[in-house]
GROMACS .gro file of C-alpha atoms in nm:
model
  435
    1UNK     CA    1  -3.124   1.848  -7.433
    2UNK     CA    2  -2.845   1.639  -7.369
    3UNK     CA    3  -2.765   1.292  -7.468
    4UNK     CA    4  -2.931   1.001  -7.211
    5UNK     CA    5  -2.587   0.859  -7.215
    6UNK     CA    6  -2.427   1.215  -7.105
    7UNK     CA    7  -2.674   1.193  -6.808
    8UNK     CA    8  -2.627   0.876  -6.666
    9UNK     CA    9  -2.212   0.940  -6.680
   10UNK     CA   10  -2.311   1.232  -6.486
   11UNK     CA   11  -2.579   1.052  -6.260
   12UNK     CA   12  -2.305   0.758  -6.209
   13UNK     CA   13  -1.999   0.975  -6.113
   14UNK     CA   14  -2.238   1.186  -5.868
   15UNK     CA   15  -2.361   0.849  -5.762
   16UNK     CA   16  -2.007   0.714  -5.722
   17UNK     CA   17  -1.897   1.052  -5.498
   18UNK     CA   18  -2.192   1.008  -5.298
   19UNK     CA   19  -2.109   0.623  -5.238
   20UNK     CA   20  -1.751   0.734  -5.121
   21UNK     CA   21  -1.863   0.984  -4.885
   22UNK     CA   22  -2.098   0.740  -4.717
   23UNK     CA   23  -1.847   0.504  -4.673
   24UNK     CA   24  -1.546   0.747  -4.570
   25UNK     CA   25  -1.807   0.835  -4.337
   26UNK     CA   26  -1.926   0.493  -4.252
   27UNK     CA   27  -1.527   0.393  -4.205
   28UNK     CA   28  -1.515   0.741  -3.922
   29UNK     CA   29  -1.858   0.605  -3.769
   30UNK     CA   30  -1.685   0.246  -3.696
   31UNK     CA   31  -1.373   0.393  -3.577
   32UNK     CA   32  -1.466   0.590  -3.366
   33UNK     CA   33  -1.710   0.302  -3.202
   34UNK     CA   34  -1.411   0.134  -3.236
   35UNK     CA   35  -1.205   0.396  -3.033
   36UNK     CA   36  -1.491   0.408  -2.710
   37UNK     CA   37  -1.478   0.023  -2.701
   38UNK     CA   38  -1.133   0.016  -2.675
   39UNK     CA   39  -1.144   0.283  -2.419
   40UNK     CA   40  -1.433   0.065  -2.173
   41UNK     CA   41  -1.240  -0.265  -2.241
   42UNK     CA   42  -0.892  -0.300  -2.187
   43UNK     CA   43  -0.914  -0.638  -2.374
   44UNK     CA   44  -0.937  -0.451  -2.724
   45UNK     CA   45  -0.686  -0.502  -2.971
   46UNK     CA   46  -0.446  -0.220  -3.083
   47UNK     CA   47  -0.364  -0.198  -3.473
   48UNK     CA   48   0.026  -0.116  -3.435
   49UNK     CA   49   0.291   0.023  -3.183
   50UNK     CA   50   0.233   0.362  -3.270
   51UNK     CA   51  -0.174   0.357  -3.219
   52UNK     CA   52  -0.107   0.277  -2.856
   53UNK     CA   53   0.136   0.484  -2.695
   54UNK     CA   54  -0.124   0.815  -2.743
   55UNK     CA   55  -0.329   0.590  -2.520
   56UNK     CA   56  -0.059   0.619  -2.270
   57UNK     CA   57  -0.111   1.010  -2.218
   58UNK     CA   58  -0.254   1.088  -1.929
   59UNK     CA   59  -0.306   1.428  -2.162
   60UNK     CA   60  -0.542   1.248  -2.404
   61UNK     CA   61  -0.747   1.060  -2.182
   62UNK     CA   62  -0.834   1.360  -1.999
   63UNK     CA   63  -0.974   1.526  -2.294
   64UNK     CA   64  -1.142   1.233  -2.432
   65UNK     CA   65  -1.337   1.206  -2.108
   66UNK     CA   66  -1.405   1.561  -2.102
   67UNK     CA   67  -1.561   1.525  -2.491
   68UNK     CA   68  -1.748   1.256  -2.323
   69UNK     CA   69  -1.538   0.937  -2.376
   70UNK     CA   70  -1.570   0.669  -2.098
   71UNK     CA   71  -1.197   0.559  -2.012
   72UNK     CA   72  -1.134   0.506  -1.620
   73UNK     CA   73  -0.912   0.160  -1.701
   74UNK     CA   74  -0.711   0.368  -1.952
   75UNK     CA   75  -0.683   0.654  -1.721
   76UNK     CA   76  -0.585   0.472  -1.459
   77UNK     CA   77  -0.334   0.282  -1.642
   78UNK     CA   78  -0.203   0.635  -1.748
   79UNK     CA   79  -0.164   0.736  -1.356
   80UNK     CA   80   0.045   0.427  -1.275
   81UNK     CA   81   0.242   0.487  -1.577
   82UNK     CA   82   0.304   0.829  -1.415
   83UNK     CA   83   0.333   0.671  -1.071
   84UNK     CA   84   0.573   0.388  -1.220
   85UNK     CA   85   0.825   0.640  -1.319
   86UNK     CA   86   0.825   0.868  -1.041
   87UNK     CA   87   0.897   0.525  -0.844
   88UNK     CA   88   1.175   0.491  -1.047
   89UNK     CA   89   1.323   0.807  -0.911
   90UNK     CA   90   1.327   0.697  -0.602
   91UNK     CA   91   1.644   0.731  -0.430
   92UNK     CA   92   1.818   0.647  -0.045
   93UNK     CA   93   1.773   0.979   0.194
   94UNK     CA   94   1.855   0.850   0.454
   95UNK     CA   95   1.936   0.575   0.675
   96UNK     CA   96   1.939   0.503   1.052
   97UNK     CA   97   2.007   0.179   1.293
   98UNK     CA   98   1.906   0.309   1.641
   99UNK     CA   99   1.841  -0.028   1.774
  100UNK     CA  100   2.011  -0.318   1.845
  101UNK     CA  101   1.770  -0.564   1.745
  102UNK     CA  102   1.597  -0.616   1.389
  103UNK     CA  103   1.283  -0.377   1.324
  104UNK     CA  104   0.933  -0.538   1.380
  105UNK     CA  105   0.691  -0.266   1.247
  106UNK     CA  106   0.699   0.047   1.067
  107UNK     CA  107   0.372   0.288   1.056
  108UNK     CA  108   0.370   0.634   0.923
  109UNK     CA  109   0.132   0.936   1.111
  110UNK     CA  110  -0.178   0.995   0.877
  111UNK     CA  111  -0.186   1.352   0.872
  112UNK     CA  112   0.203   1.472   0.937
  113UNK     CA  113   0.406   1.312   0.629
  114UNK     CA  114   0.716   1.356   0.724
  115UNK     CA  115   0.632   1.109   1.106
  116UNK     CA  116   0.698   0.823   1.108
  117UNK     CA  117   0.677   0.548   1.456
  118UNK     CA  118   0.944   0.227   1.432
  119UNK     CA  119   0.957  -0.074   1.660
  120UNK     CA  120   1.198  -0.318   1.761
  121UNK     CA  121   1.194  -0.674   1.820
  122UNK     CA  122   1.380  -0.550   2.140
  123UNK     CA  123   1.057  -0.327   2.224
  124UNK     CA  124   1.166   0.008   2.137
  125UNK     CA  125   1.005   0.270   1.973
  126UNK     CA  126   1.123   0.521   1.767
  127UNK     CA  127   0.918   0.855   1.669
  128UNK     CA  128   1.115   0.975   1.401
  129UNK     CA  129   1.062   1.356   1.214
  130UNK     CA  130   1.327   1.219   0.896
  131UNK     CA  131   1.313   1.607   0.824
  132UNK     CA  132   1.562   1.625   1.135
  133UNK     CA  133   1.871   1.435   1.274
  134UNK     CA  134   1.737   1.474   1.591
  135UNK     CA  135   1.559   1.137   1.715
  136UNK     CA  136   1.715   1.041   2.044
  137UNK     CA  137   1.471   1.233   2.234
  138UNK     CA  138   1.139   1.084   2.081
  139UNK     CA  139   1.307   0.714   2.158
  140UNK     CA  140   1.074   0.445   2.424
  141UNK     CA  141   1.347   0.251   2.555
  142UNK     CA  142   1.170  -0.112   2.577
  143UNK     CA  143   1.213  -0.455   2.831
  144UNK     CA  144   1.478  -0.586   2.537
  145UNK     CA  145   1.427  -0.998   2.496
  146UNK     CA  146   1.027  -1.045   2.497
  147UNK     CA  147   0.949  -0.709   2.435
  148UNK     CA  148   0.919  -0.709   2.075
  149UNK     CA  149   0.625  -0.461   1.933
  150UNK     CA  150   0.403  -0.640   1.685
  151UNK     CA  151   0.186  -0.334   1.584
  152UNK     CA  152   0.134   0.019   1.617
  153UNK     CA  153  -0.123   0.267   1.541
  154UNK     CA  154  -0.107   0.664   1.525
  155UNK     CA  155  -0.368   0.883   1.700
  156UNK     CA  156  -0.472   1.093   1.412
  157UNK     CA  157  -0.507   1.407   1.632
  158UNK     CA  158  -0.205   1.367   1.818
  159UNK     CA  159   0.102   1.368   1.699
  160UNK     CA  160   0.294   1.225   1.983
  161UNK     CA  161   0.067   0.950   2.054
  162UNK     CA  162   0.064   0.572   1.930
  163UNK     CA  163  -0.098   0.260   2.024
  164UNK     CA  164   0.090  -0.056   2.087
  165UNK     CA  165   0.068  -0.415   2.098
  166UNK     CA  166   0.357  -0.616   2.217
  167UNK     CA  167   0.512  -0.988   2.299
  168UNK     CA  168   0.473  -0.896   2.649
  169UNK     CA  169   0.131  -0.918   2.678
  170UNK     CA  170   0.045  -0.558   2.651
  171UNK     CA  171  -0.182  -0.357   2.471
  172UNK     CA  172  -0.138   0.023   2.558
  173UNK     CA  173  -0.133   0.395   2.428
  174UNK     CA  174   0.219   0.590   2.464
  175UNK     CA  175   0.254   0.994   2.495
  176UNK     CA  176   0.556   1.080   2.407
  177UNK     CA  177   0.469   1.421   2.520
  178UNK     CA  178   0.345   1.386   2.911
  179UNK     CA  179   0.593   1.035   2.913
  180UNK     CA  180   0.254   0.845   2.970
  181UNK     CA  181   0.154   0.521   2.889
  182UNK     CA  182  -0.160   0.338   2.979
  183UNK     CA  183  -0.260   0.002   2.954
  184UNK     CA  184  -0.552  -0.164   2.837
  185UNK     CA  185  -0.469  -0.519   2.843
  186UNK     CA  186  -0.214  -0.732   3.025
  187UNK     CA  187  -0.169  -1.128   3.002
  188UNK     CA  188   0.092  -1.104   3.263
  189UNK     CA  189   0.239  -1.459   3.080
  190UNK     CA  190   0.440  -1.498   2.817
  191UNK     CA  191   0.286  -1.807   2.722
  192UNK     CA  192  -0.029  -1.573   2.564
  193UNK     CA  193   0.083  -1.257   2.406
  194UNK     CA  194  -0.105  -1.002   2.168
  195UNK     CA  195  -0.008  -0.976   1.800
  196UNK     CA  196  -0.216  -0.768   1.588
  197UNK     CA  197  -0.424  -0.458   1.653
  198UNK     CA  198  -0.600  -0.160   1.478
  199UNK     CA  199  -0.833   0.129   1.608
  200UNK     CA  200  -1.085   0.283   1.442
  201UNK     CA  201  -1.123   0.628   1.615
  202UNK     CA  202  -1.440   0.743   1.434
  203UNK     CA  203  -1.661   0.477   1.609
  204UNK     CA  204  -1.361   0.475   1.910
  205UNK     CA  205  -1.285   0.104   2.002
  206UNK     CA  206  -1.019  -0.101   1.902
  207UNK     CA  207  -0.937  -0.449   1.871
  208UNK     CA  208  -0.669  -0.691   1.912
  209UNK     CA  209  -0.580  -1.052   1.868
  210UNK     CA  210  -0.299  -1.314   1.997
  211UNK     CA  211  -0.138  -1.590   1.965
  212UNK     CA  212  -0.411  -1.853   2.068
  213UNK     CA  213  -0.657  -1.684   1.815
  214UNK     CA  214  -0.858  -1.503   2.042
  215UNK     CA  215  -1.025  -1.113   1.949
  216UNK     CA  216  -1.088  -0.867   2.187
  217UNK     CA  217  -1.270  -0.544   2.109
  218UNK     CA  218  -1.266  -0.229   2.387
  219UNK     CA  219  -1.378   0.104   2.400
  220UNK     CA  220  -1.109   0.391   2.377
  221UNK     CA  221  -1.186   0.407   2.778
  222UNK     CA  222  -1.133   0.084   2.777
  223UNK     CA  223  -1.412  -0.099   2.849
  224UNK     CA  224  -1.462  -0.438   2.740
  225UNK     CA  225  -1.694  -0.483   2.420
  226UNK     CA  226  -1.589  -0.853   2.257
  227UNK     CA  227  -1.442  -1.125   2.331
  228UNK     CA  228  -1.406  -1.425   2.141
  229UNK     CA  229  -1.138  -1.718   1.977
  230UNK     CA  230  -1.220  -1.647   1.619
  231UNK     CA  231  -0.946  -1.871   1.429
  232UNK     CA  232  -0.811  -2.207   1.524
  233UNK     CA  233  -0.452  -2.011   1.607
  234UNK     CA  234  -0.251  -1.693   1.569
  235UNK     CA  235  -0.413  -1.361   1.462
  236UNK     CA  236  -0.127  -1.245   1.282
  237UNK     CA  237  -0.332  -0.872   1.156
  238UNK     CA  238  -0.654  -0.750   1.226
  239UNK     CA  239  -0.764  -0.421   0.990
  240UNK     CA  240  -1.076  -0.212   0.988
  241UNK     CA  241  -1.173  -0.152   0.648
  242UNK     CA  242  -1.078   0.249   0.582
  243UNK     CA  243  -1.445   0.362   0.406
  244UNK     CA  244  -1.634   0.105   0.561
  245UNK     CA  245  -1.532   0.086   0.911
  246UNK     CA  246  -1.806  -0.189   1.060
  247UNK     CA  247  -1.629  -0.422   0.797
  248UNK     CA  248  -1.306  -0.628   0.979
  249UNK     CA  249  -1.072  -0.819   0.814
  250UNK     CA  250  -0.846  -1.080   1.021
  251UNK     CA  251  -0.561  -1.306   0.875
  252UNK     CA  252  -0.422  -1.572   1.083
  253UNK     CA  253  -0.142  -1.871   1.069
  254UNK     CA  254  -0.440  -2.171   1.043
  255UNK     CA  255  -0.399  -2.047   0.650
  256UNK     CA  256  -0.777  -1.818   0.615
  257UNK     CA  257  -0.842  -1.454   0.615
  258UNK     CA  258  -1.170  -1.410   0.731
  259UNK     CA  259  -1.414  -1.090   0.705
  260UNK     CA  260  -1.654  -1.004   0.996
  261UNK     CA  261  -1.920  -0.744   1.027
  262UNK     CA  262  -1.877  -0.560   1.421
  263UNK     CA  263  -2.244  -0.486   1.452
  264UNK     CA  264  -2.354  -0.869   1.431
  265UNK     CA  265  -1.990  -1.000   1.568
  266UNK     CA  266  -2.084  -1.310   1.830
  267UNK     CA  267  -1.829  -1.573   1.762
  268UNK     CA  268  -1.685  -1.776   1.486
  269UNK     CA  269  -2.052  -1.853   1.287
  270UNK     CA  270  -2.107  -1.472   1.234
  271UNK     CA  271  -1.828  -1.485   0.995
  272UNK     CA  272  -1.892  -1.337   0.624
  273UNK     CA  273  -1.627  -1.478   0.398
  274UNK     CA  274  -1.374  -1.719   0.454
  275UNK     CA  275  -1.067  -1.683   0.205
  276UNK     CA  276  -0.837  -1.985   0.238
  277UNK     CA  277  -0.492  -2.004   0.134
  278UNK     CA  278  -0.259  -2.271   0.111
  279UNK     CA  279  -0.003  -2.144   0.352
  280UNK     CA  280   0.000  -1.956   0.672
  281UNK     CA  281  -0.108  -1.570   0.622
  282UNK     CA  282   0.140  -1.263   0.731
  283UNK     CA  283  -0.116  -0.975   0.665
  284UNK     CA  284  -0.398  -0.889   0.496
  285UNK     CA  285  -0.421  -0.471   0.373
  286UNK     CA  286  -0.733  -0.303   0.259
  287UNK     CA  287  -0.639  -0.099  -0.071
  288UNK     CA  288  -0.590   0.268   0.017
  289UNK     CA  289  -0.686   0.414  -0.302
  290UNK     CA  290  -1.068   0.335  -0.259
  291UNK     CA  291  -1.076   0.008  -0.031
  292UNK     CA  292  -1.226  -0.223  -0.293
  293UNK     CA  293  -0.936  -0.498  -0.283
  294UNK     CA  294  -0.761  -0.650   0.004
  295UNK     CA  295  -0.391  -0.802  -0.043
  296UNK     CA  296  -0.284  -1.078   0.138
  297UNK     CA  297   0.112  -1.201   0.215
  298UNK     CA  298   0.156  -1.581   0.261
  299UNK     CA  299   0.477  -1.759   0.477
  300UNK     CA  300   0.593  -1.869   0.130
  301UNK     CA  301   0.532  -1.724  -0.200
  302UNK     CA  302   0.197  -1.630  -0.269
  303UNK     CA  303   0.048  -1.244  -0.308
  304UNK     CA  304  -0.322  -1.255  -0.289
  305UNK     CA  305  -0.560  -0.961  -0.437
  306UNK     CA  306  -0.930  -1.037  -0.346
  307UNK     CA  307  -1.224  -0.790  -0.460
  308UNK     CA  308  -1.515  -0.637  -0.299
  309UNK     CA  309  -1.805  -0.627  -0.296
  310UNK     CA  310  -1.780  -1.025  -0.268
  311UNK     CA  311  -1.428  -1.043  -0.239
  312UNK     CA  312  -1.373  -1.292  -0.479
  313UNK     CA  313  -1.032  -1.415  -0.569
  314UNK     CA  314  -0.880  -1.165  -0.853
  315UNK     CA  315  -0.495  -1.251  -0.920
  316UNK     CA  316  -0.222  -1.454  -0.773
  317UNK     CA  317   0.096  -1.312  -0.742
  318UNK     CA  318   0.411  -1.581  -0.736
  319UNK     CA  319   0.683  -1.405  -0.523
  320UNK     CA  320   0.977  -1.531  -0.332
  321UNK     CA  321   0.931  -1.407   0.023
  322UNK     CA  322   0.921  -1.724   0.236
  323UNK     CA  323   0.984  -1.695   0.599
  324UNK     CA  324   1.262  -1.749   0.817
  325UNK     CA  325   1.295  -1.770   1.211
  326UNK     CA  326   1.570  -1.481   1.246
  327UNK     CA  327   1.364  -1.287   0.965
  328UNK     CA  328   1.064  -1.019   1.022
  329UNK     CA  329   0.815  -1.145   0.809
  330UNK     CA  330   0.779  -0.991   0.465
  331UNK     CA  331   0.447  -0.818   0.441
  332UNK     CA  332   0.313  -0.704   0.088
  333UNK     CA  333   0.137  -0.333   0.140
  334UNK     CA  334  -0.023  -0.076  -0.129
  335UNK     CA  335   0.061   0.249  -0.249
  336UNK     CA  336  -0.158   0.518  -0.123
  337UNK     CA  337  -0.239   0.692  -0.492
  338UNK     CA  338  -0.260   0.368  -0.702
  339UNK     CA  339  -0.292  -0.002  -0.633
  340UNK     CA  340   0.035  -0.047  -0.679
  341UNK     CA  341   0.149  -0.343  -0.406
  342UNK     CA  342   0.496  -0.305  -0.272
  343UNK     CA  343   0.691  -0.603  -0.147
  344UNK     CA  344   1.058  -0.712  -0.030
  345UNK     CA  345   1.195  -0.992  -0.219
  346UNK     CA  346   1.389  -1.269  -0.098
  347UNK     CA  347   1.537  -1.467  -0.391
  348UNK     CA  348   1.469  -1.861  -0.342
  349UNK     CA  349   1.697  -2.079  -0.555
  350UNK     CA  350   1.424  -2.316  -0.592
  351UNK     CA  351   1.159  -2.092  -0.684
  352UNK     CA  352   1.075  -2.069  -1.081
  353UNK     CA  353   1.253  -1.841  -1.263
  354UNK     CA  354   1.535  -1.778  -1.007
  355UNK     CA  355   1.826  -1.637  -1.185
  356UNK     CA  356   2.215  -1.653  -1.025
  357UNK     CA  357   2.285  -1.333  -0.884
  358UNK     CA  358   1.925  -1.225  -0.842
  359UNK     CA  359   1.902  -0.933  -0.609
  360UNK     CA  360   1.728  -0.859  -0.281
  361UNK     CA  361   1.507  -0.590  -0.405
  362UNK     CA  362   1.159  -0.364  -0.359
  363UNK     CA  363   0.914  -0.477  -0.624
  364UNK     CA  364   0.628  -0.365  -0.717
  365UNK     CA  365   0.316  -0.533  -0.921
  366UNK     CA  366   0.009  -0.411  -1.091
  367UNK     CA  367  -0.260  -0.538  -0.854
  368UNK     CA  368  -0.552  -0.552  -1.135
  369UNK     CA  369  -0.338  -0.724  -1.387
  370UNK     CA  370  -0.022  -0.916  -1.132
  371UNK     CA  371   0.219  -0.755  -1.355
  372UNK     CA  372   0.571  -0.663  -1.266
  373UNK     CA  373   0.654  -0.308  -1.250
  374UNK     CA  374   0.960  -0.234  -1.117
  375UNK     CA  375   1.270  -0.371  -0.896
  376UNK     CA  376   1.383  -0.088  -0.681
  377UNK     CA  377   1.718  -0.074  -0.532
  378UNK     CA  378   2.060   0.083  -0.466
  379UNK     CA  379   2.466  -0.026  -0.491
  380UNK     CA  380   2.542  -0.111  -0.104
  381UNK     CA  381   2.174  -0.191   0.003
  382UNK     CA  382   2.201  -0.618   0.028
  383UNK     CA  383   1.997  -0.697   0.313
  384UNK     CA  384   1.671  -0.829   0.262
  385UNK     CA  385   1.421  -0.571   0.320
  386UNK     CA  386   1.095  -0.727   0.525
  387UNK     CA  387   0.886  -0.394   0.554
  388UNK     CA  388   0.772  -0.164   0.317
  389UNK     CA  389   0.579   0.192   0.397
  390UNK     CA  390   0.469   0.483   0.166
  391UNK     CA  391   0.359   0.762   0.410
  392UNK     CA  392  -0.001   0.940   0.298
  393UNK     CA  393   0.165   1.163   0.027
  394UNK     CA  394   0.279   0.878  -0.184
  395UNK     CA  395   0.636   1.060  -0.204
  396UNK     CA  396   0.856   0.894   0.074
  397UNK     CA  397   0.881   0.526   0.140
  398UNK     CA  398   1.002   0.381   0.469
  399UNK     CA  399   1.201   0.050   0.462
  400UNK     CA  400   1.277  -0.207   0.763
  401UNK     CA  401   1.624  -0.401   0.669
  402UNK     CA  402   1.729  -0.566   0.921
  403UNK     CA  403   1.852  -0.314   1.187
  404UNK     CA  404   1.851  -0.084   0.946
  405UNK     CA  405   1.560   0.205   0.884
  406UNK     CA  406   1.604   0.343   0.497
  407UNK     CA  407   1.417   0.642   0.393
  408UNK     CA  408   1.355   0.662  -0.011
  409UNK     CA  409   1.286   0.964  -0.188
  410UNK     CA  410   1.246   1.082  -0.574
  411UNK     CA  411   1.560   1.259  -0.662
  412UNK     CA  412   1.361   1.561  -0.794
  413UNK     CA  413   1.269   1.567  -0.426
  414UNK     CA  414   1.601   1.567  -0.301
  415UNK     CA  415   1.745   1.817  -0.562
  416UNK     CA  416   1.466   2.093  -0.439
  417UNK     CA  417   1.476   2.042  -0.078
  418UNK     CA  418   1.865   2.145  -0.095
  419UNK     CA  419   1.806   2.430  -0.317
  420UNK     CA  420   1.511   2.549  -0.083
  421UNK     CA  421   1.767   2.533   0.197
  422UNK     CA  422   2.014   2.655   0.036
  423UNK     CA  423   1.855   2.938  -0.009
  424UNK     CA  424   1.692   3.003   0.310
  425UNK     CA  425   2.039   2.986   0.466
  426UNK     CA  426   2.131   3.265   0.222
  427UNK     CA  427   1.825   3.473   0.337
  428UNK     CA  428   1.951   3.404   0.689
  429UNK     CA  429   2.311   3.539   0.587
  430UNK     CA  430   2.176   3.841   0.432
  431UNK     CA  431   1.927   3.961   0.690
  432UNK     CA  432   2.275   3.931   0.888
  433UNK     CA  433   2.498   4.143   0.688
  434UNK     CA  434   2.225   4.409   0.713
  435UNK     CA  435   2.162   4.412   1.064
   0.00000   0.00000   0.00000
């Protein structure tokens, strides 16, 4: 038998490995808790430099969610991360000035990517392949002073139709194809003009409001469904929500954006929410990514993200943009993949943080957090650019300076569409030595 003493050194040290394991194991228990927290709050601290930027893969989160993990704020941080850069890519392709007054509105076709419609403050229209050079063709020569087109919307079927609201007094549907047009409503004085419409096509009506505050909703056939003054002055936009489409959204100059349910619509008391703002309001754009937030432009300086389902007030943006008479208004829209807002900046001297020399450029914020991302632009672009457009893909964004249209594209993009040409003209040379 061995001594006592023997045994309890032996007893102690298996005692003292045990106690390590637990607590090596205890120490991989709380880190890994650690690890999921971290991944369902954003707010968790990170140790060091180096224990962060893994979290940045889009790689990692991908397999942690597919052991299990829960990490949609992390993974979606990762995407505009990804989105961020390719932004930063982004290049001038091309530019045109086919008018010869400033552009008013810019809206892209939602199924044909490379379409795109732009108006004038003279009233013409422009349908616009920017695959081709050709564009003189698909031109709507408009009435010049007073004509100026203050929305448009593409028939999602129909590539060569749009509907149009204009400073005339007009609301109508164009066919570039038969030379058509048709009109739906006519003020016949330019005292009372229309300045914001939308369709929604699934439940076919559309509305539109003016300058007095007024909304009218008709049938695609144009019958009369609504009418009613639903702010104390100008409807600057009016937007079905995208997923919800019995959910409208209108922004006007008396300084609300208010949301309206079409089923029970019967004046100004059926309102939902009121969202007040401090100055006048230019827009007001449901999120594309998954409708849930709705960003507002003010006259001033103010970028407003509000959140569904109440659509309570979630971050304030402080941007130079204010407005100016000879000026299109700047608008603040989203990026189709991300919410990611894009917006034209017009430096203000007495704005904070104005620095001599600041440029006139595209920025873009992180919606959930109001965080700057990036300051696109490009040695000989120095107008100030009002609207802002990424067509459906995400890859292409359409810019109104001015008189000028600019088309931006990554310069991956550009690199591959030459070589693909490139090569199909020397298929085309080929195929004509050999015949």
């Amino acid at each position: 038998m061995p001594p006592k003493s023997k045994i309890n050194k032996k007893r102690t040290r298996k005692s003292s490995k045990r106690g390590e394991t637990s607590s090596t194991e205890l120490c991989k228990t709380e880190y890994i808790i650690s690890t999921i927290k971290c991944g369902d709050n954003d707010s968790g601290p990170s140790k060091t430099e180096e224990d962060s930027k893994p979290q940045r893969n889009i790689v990692n989160h991908l397999d942690f969610i597919q052991r299990g993990g829960k990490s949609t704020c992390k993974l979606h941080k990762a995407c505009r991360d990804v989105l961020i850069k390719n932004i930063a890519s982004l290049s001038l392709y091309k530019s045109e000035s086919p008018f010869d007054r400033r552009i008013t509105f810019i809206e892209w076709h939602p199924k044909h990517p490379e379409t795109l419609a732009v108006a004038s403050k003279g009233g013409d229209i422009l349908l616009w392949n920017y695959g081709t050079t050709i564009y003189q063709q698909l031109m709507i020569r408009g009435k010049g002073a007073g004509g100026s087109v203050q929305a448009i919307k593409f028939h999602p079927q129909k590539q060569m139709e749009i509907y149009t609201t204009a400073i005339d007094g007009t609301v109508c549907t164009w066919n570039y194809l038969n030379k058509t047009c048709k009109i739906f409503l006519e003020t016949n004085n330019y005292d009372k003009w229309y300045t914001s419409l939308d369709v929604c096509f699934s439940d076919k009506h559309f509305v539109a409001g003016d300058n007095t505050g007024q909304l009218t909703m008709l049938s695609l056939d144009g019958e009369k469904m609504f009418k009613a003054r639903l702010h104390k002055s100008k409807i600057t936009h009016a937007e079905y929500n995208p997923r919800e489409t019995w959910l409208l959204t209108t922004a006007s100059v008396d300084r609300t954006v208010k949301m309206w349910d079409i089923r029970f619509l019967k004046g100004r008391d059926s309102v939902l929410t009121v969202l007040h703002h401090d100055q006048a309001v230019n827009s007001a754009y449901f999120s594309l990514r998954d409708s849930s937030r709705l960003l507002t432009t003010d006259q001033h300086s103010q970028l407003r993200v509000y959140r569904a389902p109440l659509w309570h007030l979630e971050t304030v943006i402080q941007h130079p943009h204010r407005q100016f008479q000879h000026l299109t208004p700047i608008k603040a829209t989203w990026h189709p993949l991300e919410d990611v807002i894009v917006v034209g900046r017009y430096p203000d001297k007495s704005f904070p943080g104005y620095v001599p020399g600041e440029l006139r450029t595209i920025d873009f914020y992180d919606a959930e957090t109001g965080a700057y991302q990036y300051g696109l632009t490009q040695q000989g672009i120095i107008g100030i650019i009002s609207l802002n457009r990424f067509n459906i893909l995400g890859d292409t964004l359409a810019s109104g300076m001015g008189f000028n249209i600019l088309i931006w594209r990554p310069d991956w993009a550009n690199d591959l569409k030459c070589d693909l040409r490139a090569q199909l003209l020397d298929r085309r040379h080929v195929n004509k030595q050999k015949q």
